[in-house]
Amino acid sequence: QVQLVESGGGLVQAGDSLRLSCAASGRTFSVYTMGWFRQAPGKEREFVASISWSGARTYYADSVKGRFTISRDNAKNTVYLQISSLKPEDTAGYYCAAAQTRGSGTNFYEYDYWGQGTQVTVSS
């Protein structure tokens, strides 16, 4: 089993930056692709970003490309989401996910483990 704990969310102003962290524990050696999803109230969960085990391959949703950067530190079993130029439409719960496969990680069904989320609220 793998446990994921997100942190770093909060209430910020439009244009601000945040760094979200996701710490993994347990059978982390079984984790390959990791990713971030977000879900706003009344909306479906949507893909944000994903990263391969080595960090060499990353994918981003069109809505966040150029503003969000995903990275990972395998020595710390942690994946990060650096967010810049935050917009009110970025307001959502952000969820970290881990997959036991080596796919792109752009689809929710690829993931085996999920964190409980961290809230990001952006005011204008």
Short mmCIF file of N, CA, C and O in Angstrom, two decimals:
data_model
loop_
_atom_site.label_atom_id
_atom_site.label_comp_id
_atom_site.label_asym_id
_atom_site.label_seq_id
_atom_site.Cartn_x
_atom_site.Cartn_y
_atom_site.Cartn_z
N GLN A 1 0.83 -1.19 0.00
CA GLN A 1 0.00 0.00 0.00
C GLN A 1 0.87 1.25 0.00
O GLN A 1 1.99 1.23 0.51
N VAL A 2 0.34 2.31 -0.58
CA VAL A 2 1.02 3.60 -0.64
C VAL A 2 0.09 4.65 -0.07
O VAL A 2 -1.10 4.69 -0.40
N GLN A 3 0.64 5.49 0.78
CA GLN A 3 -0.12 6.61 1.33
C GLN A 3 0.43 7.91 0.77
O GLN A 3 1.65 8.09 0.68
N LEU A 4 -0.46 8.82 0.42
CA LEU A 4 -0.08 10.11 -0.14
C LEU A 4 -0.68 11.22 0.71
O LEU A 4 -1.87 11.18 1.02
N VAL A 5 0.14 12.20 1.05
CA VAL A 5 -0.32 13.33 1.86
C VAL A 5 0.09 14.62 1.17
O VAL A 5 1.28 14.89 1.00
N GLU A 6 -0.91 15.42 0.79
CA GLU A 6 -0.65 16.69 0.13
C GLU A 6 -0.55 17.82 1.15
O GLU A 6 -1.15 17.75 2.23
N SER A 7 0.18 18.86 0.79
CA SER A 7 0.27 20.05 1.61
C SER A 7 0.60 21.24 0.72
O SER A 7 0.99 21.07 -0.44
N GLY A 8 0.45 22.44 1.25
CA GLY A 8 0.84 23.64 0.54
C GLY A 8 -0.29 24.49 0.02
O GLY A 8 -0.04 25.60 -0.47
N GLY A 9 -1.52 24.01 0.10
CA GLY A 9 -2.64 24.79 -0.37
C GLY A 9 -2.95 25.95 0.56
O GLY A 9 -2.41 26.06 1.66
N GLY A 10 -3.84 26.83 0.11
CA GLY A 10 -4.22 27.96 0.92
C GLY A 10 -5.02 28.97 0.14
O GLY A 10 -5.38 28.75 -1.02
N LEU A 11 -5.31 30.08 0.80
CA LEU A 11 -6.04 31.19 0.19
C LEU A 11 -5.03 32.23 -0.28
O LEU A 11 -4.25 32.75 0.52
N VAL A 12 -5.05 32.52 -1.58
CA VAL A 12 -4.09 33.44 -2.16
C VAL A 12 -4.80 34.40 -3.11
O VAL A 12 -5.96 34.21 -3.48
N GLN A 13 -4.07 35.43 -3.50
CA GLN A 13 -4.57 36.40 -4.46
C GLN A 13 -4.20 36.00 -5.88
O GLN A 13 -3.20 35.32 -6.10
N ALA A 14 -5.00 36.42 -6.83
CA ALA A 14 -4.67 36.19 -8.23
C ALA A 14 -3.29 36.76 -8.54
O ALA A 14 -2.94 37.85 -8.09
N GLY A 15 -2.51 35.99 -9.28
CA GLY A 15 -1.16 36.38 -9.61
C GLY A 15 -0.11 35.82 -8.67
O GLY A 15 1.08 35.85 -8.99
N ASP A 16 -0.53 35.30 -7.54
CA ASP A 16 0.40 34.72 -6.57
C ASP A 16 0.91 33.36 -7.04
O ASP A 16 0.43 32.80 -8.03
N SER A 17 1.87 32.85 -6.30
CA SER A 17 2.44 31.53 -6.57
C SER A 17 2.28 30.63 -5.36
O SER A 17 2.24 31.11 -4.22
N LEU A 18 2.21 29.34 -5.61
CA LEU A 18 2.14 28.33 -4.57
C LEU A 18 2.95 27.12 -4.99
O LEU A 18 3.09 26.85 -6.19
N ARG A 19 3.46 26.40 -4.02
CA ARG A 19 4.07 25.11 -4.28
C ARG A 19 3.35 24.06 -3.46
O ARG A 19 3.38 24.10 -2.23
N LEU A 20 2.72 23.13 -4.14
CA LEU A 20 2.08 22.02 -3.48
C LEU A 20 3.05 20.85 -3.39
O LEU A 20 3.84 20.62 -4.30
N SER A 21 2.98 20.13 -2.29
CA SER A 21 3.83 18.97 -2.09
C SER A 21 2.98 17.74 -1.84
O SER A 21 1.89 17.84 -1.28
N CYS A 22 3.48 16.60 -2.24
CA CYS A 22 2.82 15.33 -2.00
C CYS A 22 3.87 14.34 -1.53
O CYS A 22 4.74 13.95 -2.31
N ALA A 23 3.78 13.94 -0.28
CA ALA A 23 4.73 13.00 0.29
C ALA A 23 4.15 11.60 0.27
O ALA A 23 3.03 11.38 0.74
N ALA A 24 4.90 10.66 -0.28
CA ALA A 24 4.47 9.27 -0.37
C ALA A 24 5.18 8.42 0.66
O ALA A 24 6.36 8.64 0.97
N SER A 25 4.46 7.46 1.20
CA SER A 25 5.04 6.53 2.14
C SER A 25 4.47 5.14 1.89
O SER A 25 3.49 4.99 1.18
N GLY A 26 5.08 4.14 2.49
CA GLY A 26 4.66 2.77 2.28
C GLY A 26 5.49 2.11 1.20
O GLY A 26 6.70 2.28 1.15
N ARG A 27 4.83 1.40 0.30
CA ARG A 27 5.51 0.67 -0.76
C ARG A 27 5.83 1.60 -1.94
O ARG A 27 5.35 1.40 -3.06
N THR A 28 6.64 2.60 -1.67
CA THR A 28 6.94 3.61 -2.69
C THR A 28 7.73 3.05 -3.86
O THR A 28 7.72 3.64 -4.94
N PHE A 29 8.40 1.93 -3.65
CA PHE A 29 9.17 1.33 -4.73
C PHE A 29 8.26 0.80 -5.84
O PHE A 29 8.74 0.51 -6.94
N SER A 30 7.00 0.66 -5.57
CA SER A 30 6.05 0.19 -6.56
C SER A 30 5.43 1.33 -7.37
O SER A 30 4.64 1.08 -8.28
N VAL A 31 5.78 2.57 -7.06
CA VAL A 31 5.21 3.73 -7.71
C VAL A 31 6.06 4.18 -8.89
O VAL A 31 7.28 4.31 -8.76
N TYR A 32 5.42 4.43 -10.01
CA TYR A 32 6.12 4.95 -11.17
C TYR A 32 5.57 6.34 -11.51
O TYR A 32 6.03 7.33 -10.97
N THR A 33 4.60 6.41 -12.40
CA THR A 33 4.02 7.69 -12.75
C THR A 33 3.27 8.30 -11.56
O THR A 33 2.58 7.60 -10.82
N MET A 34 3.42 9.61 -11.40
CA MET A 34 2.65 10.34 -10.40
C MET A 34 2.02 11.55 -11.07
O MET A 34 2.51 12.03 -12.10
N GLY A 35 0.94 12.02 -10.48
CA GLY A 35 0.25 13.13 -11.10
C GLY A 35 -0.57 13.95 -10.13
O GLY A 35 -0.70 13.61 -8.95
N TRP A 36 -1.10 15.04 -10.66
CA TRP A 36 -1.99 15.92 -9.93
C TRP A 36 -3.29 16.09 -10.69
O TRP A 36 -3.29 16.26 -11.92
N PHE A 37 -4.39 16.04 -9.97
CA PHE A 37 -5.71 16.34 -10.50
C PHE A 37 -6.34 17.41 -9.63
O PHE A 37 -5.90 17.66 -8.51
N ARG A 38 -7.38 18.05 -10.14
CA ARG A 38 -8.09 19.02 -9.34
C ARG A 38 -9.59 18.89 -9.59
O ARG A 38 -10.03 18.42 -10.63
N GLN A 39 -10.36 19.32 -8.61
CA GLN A 39 -11.80 19.25 -8.71
C GLN A 39 -12.43 20.43 -7.99
O GLN A 39 -12.21 20.62 -6.80
N ALA A 40 -13.18 21.22 -8.73
CA ALA A 40 -13.91 22.34 -8.18
C ALA A 40 -15.33 21.89 -7.83
O ALA A 40 -15.83 20.92 -8.41
N PRO A 41 -16.00 22.59 -6.91
CA PRO A 41 -17.36 22.21 -6.55
C PRO A 41 -18.29 22.16 -7.76
O PRO A 41 -18.31 23.08 -8.57
N GLY A 42 -19.03 21.07 -7.89
CA GLY A 42 -19.95 20.90 -8.99
C GLY A 42 -19.30 20.55 -10.31
O GLY A 42 -20.00 20.44 -11.32
N LYS A 43 -17.99 20.38 -10.32
CA LYS A 43 -17.27 20.05 -11.54
C LYS A 43 -16.67 18.65 -11.45
O LYS A 43 -16.50 18.10 -10.37
N GLU A 44 -16.37 18.09 -12.60
CA GLU A 44 -15.71 16.79 -12.64
C GLU A 44 -14.23 16.94 -12.35
O GLU A 44 -13.63 18.00 -12.59
N ARG A 45 -13.64 15.89 -11.84
CA ARG A 45 -12.20 15.86 -11.63
C ARG A 45 -11.48 16.01 -12.96
O ARG A 45 -11.84 15.36 -13.95
N GLU A 46 -10.47 16.85 -13.01
CA GLU A 46 -9.74 17.06 -14.24
C GLU A 46 -8.24 16.89 -14.04
O GLU A 46 -7.69 17.21 -12.98
N PHE A 47 -7.59 16.40 -15.06
CA PHE A 47 -6.16 16.21 -15.05
C PHE A 47 -5.44 17.55 -15.04
O PHE A 47 -5.84 18.50 -15.71
N VAL A 48 -4.36 17.63 -14.27
CA VAL A 48 -3.55 18.83 -14.20
C VAL A 48 -2.16 18.59 -14.77
O VAL A 48 -1.72 19.27 -15.70
N ALA A 49 -1.44 17.62 -14.20
CA ALA A 49 -0.07 17.36 -14.62
C ALA A 49 0.35 15.97 -14.18
O ALA A 49 -0.18 15.43 -13.21
N SER A 50 1.31 15.39 -14.88
CA SER A 50 1.85 14.09 -14.50
C SER A 50 3.34 14.05 -14.81
O SER A 50 3.85 14.85 -15.60
N ILE A 51 4.03 13.10 -14.18
CA ILE A 51 5.47 13.00 -14.34
C ILE A 51 5.90 11.55 -14.25
O ILE A 51 5.38 10.78 -13.44
N SER A 52 6.86 11.17 -15.08
CA SER A 52 7.39 9.81 -15.06
C SER A 52 8.31 9.62 -13.88
O SER A 52 8.68 10.58 -13.18
N TRP A 53 8.73 8.39 -13.65
CA TRP A 53 9.56 8.08 -12.50
C TRP A 53 10.84 8.91 -12.48
O TRP A 53 11.24 9.43 -11.44
N SER A 54 11.50 9.02 -13.62
CA SER A 54 12.77 9.74 -13.69
C SER A 54 12.59 11.25 -13.78
O SER A 54 13.55 12.00 -13.60
N GLY A 55 11.37 11.69 -14.08
CA GLY A 55 11.13 13.11 -14.28
C GLY A 55 11.39 13.57 -15.69
O GLY A 55 11.18 14.75 -16.00
N ALA A 56 11.81 12.67 -16.56
CA ALA A 56 12.15 13.04 -17.92
C ALA A 56 10.92 13.34 -18.78
O ALA A 56 11.03 14.07 -19.76
N ARG A 57 9.81 12.77 -18.42
CA ARG A 57 8.57 12.96 -19.18
C ARG A 57 7.52 13.62 -18.31
O ARG A 57 7.23 13.16 -17.21
N THR A 58 6.95 14.70 -18.80
CA THR A 58 5.88 15.39 -18.10
C THR A 58 4.74 15.71 -19.06
O THR A 58 4.95 15.86 -20.26
N TYR A 59 3.54 15.80 -18.51
CA TYR A 59 2.36 16.16 -19.27
C TYR A 59 1.58 17.20 -18.50
O TYR A 59 1.53 17.17 -17.27
N TYR A 60 0.95 18.12 -19.22
CA TYR A 60 0.17 19.18 -18.60
C TYR A 60 -1.14 19.38 -19.34
O TYR A 60 -1.22 19.23 -20.55
N ALA A 61 -2.16 19.74 -18.58
CA ALA A 61 -3.40 20.17 -19.19
C ALA A 61 -3.18 21.50 -19.88
O ALA A 61 -2.36 22.33 -19.44
N ASP A 62 -3.90 21.73 -20.97
CA ASP A 62 -3.74 22.98 -21.71
C ASP A 62 -4.01 24.20 -20.84
O ASP A 62 -3.38 25.25 -21.02
N SER A 63 -4.92 24.07 -19.91
CA SER A 63 -5.32 25.20 -19.08
C SER A 63 -4.23 25.65 -18.11
O SER A 63 -4.29 26.78 -17.60
N VAL A 64 -3.25 24.80 -17.85
CA VAL A 64 -2.21 25.14 -16.88
C VAL A 64 -0.82 25.18 -17.49
O VAL A 64 0.13 25.63 -16.82
N LYS A 65 -0.68 24.76 -18.71
CA LYS A 65 0.63 24.70 -19.35
C LYS A 65 1.27 26.09 -19.39
O LYS A 65 0.64 27.06 -19.79
N GLY A 66 2.52 26.16 -18.96
CA GLY A 66 3.23 27.43 -18.90
C GLY A 66 3.17 28.10 -17.55
O GLY A 66 3.98 29.00 -17.27
N ARG A 67 2.22 27.70 -16.71
CA ARG A 67 2.09 28.27 -15.38
C ARG A 67 2.39 27.26 -14.29
O ARG A 67 2.85 27.64 -13.21
N PHE A 68 2.13 26.00 -14.55
CA PHE A 68 2.34 24.94 -13.57
C PHE A 68 3.56 24.12 -13.96
O PHE A 68 3.79 23.85 -15.15
N THR A 69 4.33 23.70 -12.97
CA THR A 69 5.48 22.83 -13.19
C THR A 69 5.44 21.68 -12.20
O THR A 69 5.40 21.91 -10.99
N ILE A 70 5.46 20.46 -12.72
CA ILE A 70 5.49 19.29 -11.86
C ILE A 70 6.93 18.77 -11.78
O ILE A 70 7.67 18.80 -12.77
N SER A 71 7.33 18.33 -10.61
CA SER A 71 8.66 17.77 -10.42
C SER A 71 8.59 16.72 -9.31
O SER A 71 7.59 16.61 -8.61
N ARG A 72 9.65 15.94 -9.17
CA ARG A 72 9.67 14.94 -8.11
C ARG A 72 11.09 14.75 -7.60
O ARG A 72 12.06 14.94 -8.32
N ASP A 73 11.16 14.35 -6.35
CA ASP A 73 12.41 14.04 -5.69
C ASP A 73 12.25 12.64 -5.11
O ASP A 73 11.66 12.47 -4.05
N ASN A 74 12.75 11.66 -5.83
CA ASN A 74 12.54 10.28 -5.42
C ASN A 74 13.27 9.94 -4.12
O ASN A 74 12.83 9.05 -3.38
N ALA A 75 14.36 10.63 -3.83
CA ALA A 75 15.07 10.40 -2.58
C ALA A 75 14.21 10.79 -1.39
O ALA A 75 14.35 10.24 -0.30
N LYS A 76 13.30 11.74 -1.60
CA LYS A 76 12.39 12.19 -0.55
C LYS A 76 10.99 11.63 -0.72
O LYS A 76 10.10 11.95 0.07
N ASN A 77 10.79 10.83 -1.77
CA ASN A 77 9.48 10.27 -2.07
C ASN A 77 8.41 11.35 -2.14
O ASN A 77 7.31 11.21 -1.60
N THR A 78 8.75 12.43 -2.82
CA THR A 78 7.88 13.59 -2.86
C THR A 78 7.73 14.11 -4.29
O THR A 78 8.70 14.17 -5.04
N VAL A 79 6.52 14.48 -4.64
CA VAL A 79 6.24 15.13 -5.91
C VAL A 79 5.72 16.52 -5.61
O VAL A 79 5.02 16.74 -4.61
N TYR A 80 6.05 17.47 -6.47
CA TYR A 80 5.70 18.86 -6.26
C TYR A 80 4.90 19.40 -7.43
O TYR A 80 5.01 18.92 -8.56
N LEU A 81 4.10 20.40 -7.16
CA LEU A 81 3.44 21.16 -8.19
C LEU A 81 3.67 22.63 -7.91
O LEU A 81 3.09 23.20 -6.98
N GLN A 82 4.55 23.25 -8.69
CA GLN A 82 4.83 24.67 -8.57
C GLN A 82 3.85 25.43 -9.44
O GLN A 82 3.77 25.18 -10.65
N ILE A 83 3.12 26.32 -8.84
CA ILE A 83 2.08 27.05 -9.54
C ILE A 83 2.42 28.54 -9.52
O ILE A 83 2.68 29.11 -8.47
N SER A 84 2.39 29.17 -10.67
CA SER A 84 2.62 30.60 -10.77
C SER A 84 1.43 31.25 -11.47
O SER A 84 0.62 30.59 -12.11
N SER A 85 1.34 32.57 -11.33
CA SER A 85 0.28 33.35 -11.98
C SER A 85 -1.09 32.75 -11.74
O SER A 85 -1.87 32.54 -12.68
N LEU A 86 -1.39 32.48 -10.51
CA LEU A 86 -2.67 31.85 -10.17
C LEU A 86 -3.85 32.69 -10.61
O LEU A 86 -3.83 33.93 -10.52
N LYS A 87 -4.88 32.01 -11.08
CA LYS A 87 -6.11 32.64 -11.53
C LYS A 87 -7.27 32.14 -10.69
O LYS A 87 -7.21 31.04 -10.15
N PRO A 88 -8.33 32.93 -10.57
CA PRO A 88 -9.50 32.47 -9.81
C PRO A 88 -10.02 31.12 -10.29
O PRO A 88 -10.50 30.32 -9.48
N GLU A 89 -9.94 30.86 -11.58
CA GLU A 89 -10.42 29.59 -12.11
C GLU A 89 -9.55 28.40 -11.72
O GLU A 89 -9.92 27.25 -11.99
N ASP A 90 -8.41 28.66 -11.08
CA ASP A 90 -7.59 27.57 -10.54
C ASP A 90 -8.11 27.08 -9.20
O ASP A 90 -7.60 26.08 -8.67
N THR A 91 -9.08 27.77 -8.64
CA THR A 91 -9.63 27.38 -7.35
C THR A 91 -10.22 25.98 -7.42
O THR A 91 -11.09 25.70 -8.24
N ALA A 92 -9.73 25.10 -6.57
CA ALA A 92 -10.17 23.71 -6.57
C ALA A 92 -9.45 22.95 -5.46
O ALA A 92 -8.49 23.45 -4.88
N GLY A 93 -9.94 21.75 -5.18
CA GLY A 93 -9.18 20.83 -4.38
C GLY A 93 -8.17 20.14 -5.28
O GLY A 93 -8.52 19.66 -6.36
N TYR A 94 -6.93 20.09 -4.85
CA TYR A 94 -5.87 19.48 -5.65
C TYR A 94 -5.48 18.15 -5.03
O TYR A 94 -5.19 18.07 -3.83
N TYR A 95 -5.46 17.12 -5.86
CA TYR A 95 -5.23 15.76 -5.39
C TYR A 95 -4.01 15.15 -6.06
O TYR A 95 -3.85 15.23 -7.28
N CYS A 96 -3.19 14.55 -5.26
CA CYS A 96 -2.02 13.83 -5.73
C CYS A 96 -2.39 12.38 -5.98
O CYS A 96 -3.22 11.81 -5.26
N ALA A 97 -1.80 11.77 -7.00
CA ALA A 97 -2.09 10.38 -7.32
C ALA A 97 -0.81 9.66 -7.74
O ALA A 97 0.12 10.27 -8.28
N ALA A 98 -0.77 8.36 -7.49
CA ALA A 98 0.38 7.54 -7.83
C ALA A 98 -0.08 6.30 -8.57
O ALA A 98 -1.06 5.67 -8.19
N ALA A 99 0.66 5.94 -9.61
CA ALA A 99 0.35 4.78 -10.44
C ALA A 99 1.43 3.73 -10.32
O ALA A 99 2.62 4.05 -10.17
N GLN A 100 1.02 2.48 -10.42
CA GLN A 100 1.95 1.35 -10.44
C GLN A 100 2.37 1.01 -11.86
O GLN A 100 3.07 0.03 -12.07
N THR A 101 1.95 1.82 -12.81
CA THR A 101 2.28 1.62 -14.21
C THR A 101 3.10 2.79 -14.72
O THR A 101 3.28 3.80 -14.04
N ARG A 102 3.57 2.64 -15.96
CA ARG A 102 4.45 3.66 -16.56
C ARG A 102 3.76 4.44 -17.67
O ARG A 102 4.42 4.94 -18.58
N GLY A 103 2.47 4.58 -17.59
CA GLY A 103 1.72 5.31 -18.60
C GLY A 103 1.91 6.81 -18.49
O GLY A 103 2.66 7.31 -17.65
N SER A 104 1.20 7.53 -19.35
CA SER A 104 1.29 8.98 -19.36
C SER A 104 0.75 9.61 -18.08
O SER A 104 1.19 10.69 -17.68
N GLY A 105 -0.22 8.95 -17.46
CA GLY A 105 -0.81 9.47 -16.25
C GLY A 105 -1.80 10.59 -16.48
O GLY A 105 -2.12 11.32 -15.54
N THR A 106 -2.30 10.74 -17.69
CA THR A 106 -3.24 11.82 -17.99
C THR A 106 -4.68 11.44 -17.72
O THR A 106 -5.57 12.29 -17.84
N ASN A 107 -4.93 10.19 -17.37
CA ASN A 107 -6.28 9.70 -17.12
C ASN A 107 -6.40 9.20 -15.69
O ASN A 107 -5.50 8.52 -15.18
N PHE A 108 -7.53 9.51 -15.06
CA PHE A 108 -7.69 9.16 -13.65
C PHE A 108 -7.62 7.66 -13.41
O PHE A 108 -7.16 7.23 -12.35
N TYR A 109 -8.06 6.87 -14.39
CA TYR A 109 -8.13 5.42 -14.19
C TYR A 109 -6.76 4.76 -14.21
O TYR A 109 -6.65 3.58 -13.91
N GLU A 110 -5.72 5.49 -14.54
CA GLU A 110 -4.37 4.95 -14.52
C GLU A 110 -3.80 4.84 -13.11
O GLU A 110 -2.81 4.15 -12.90
N TYR A 111 -4.42 5.52 -12.16
CA TYR A 111 -3.83 5.64 -10.84
C TYR A 111 -4.37 4.64 -9.84
O TYR A 111 -5.56 4.29 -9.86
N ASP A 112 -3.50 4.21 -8.95
CA ASP A 112 -3.83 3.22 -7.95
C ASP A 112 -4.00 3.81 -6.55
O ASP A 112 -4.69 3.22 -5.71
N TYR A 113 -3.39 4.96 -6.30
CA TYR A 113 -3.44 5.56 -4.98
C TYR A 113 -3.73 7.05 -5.10
O TYR A 113 -3.26 7.72 -6.03
N TRP A 114 -4.48 7.57 -4.14
CA TRP A 114 -4.87 8.98 -4.12
C TRP A 114 -4.69 9.58 -2.74
O TRP A 114 -4.93 8.92 -1.73
N GLY A 115 -4.27 10.84 -2.71
CA GLY A 115 -4.25 11.58 -1.47
C GLY A 115 -5.62 12.15 -1.18
O GLY A 115 -6.56 12.03 -1.97
N GLN A 116 -5.76 12.78 -0.02
CA GLN A 116 -7.04 13.34 0.39
C GLN A 116 -7.25 14.77 -0.09
O GLN A 116 -8.33 15.32 0.09
N GLY A 117 -6.23 15.36 -0.67
CA GLY A 117 -6.38 16.66 -1.29
C GLY A 117 -5.94 17.83 -0.43
O GLY A 117 -5.90 17.75 0.80
N THR A 118 -5.61 18.93 -1.09
CA THR A 118 -5.33 20.19 -0.43
C THR A 118 -6.05 21.29 -1.21
O THR A 118 -6.04 21.30 -2.43
N GLN A 119 -6.67 22.20 -0.49
CA GLN A 119 -7.51 23.21 -1.13
C GLN A 119 -6.69 24.42 -1.56
O GLN A 119 -5.89 24.96 -0.78
N VAL A 120 -6.90 24.84 -2.79
CA VAL A 120 -6.32 26.07 -3.31
C VAL A 120 -7.47 27.01 -3.66
O VAL A 120 -8.33 26.67 -4.47
N THR A 121 -7.49 28.16 -3.03
CA THR A 121 -8.52 29.16 -3.29
C THR A 121 -7.85 30.45 -3.73
O THR A 121 -7.01 31.00 -3.01
N VAL A 122 -8.24 30.94 -4.90
CA VAL A 122 -7.63 32.13 -5.49
C VAL A 122 -8.69 33.22 -5.57
O VAL A 122 -9.71 33.06 -6.24
N SER A 123 -8.44 34.32 -4.90
CA SER A 123 -9.36 35.45 -4.92
C SER A 123 -8.88 36.50 -5.92
O SER A 123 -7.68 36.63 -6.18
N SER A 124 -9.82 37.26 -6.45
CA SER A 124 -9.50 38.33 -7.38
C SER A 124 -9.53 39.68 -6.71
O SER A 124 -8.93 40.63 -7.15
#
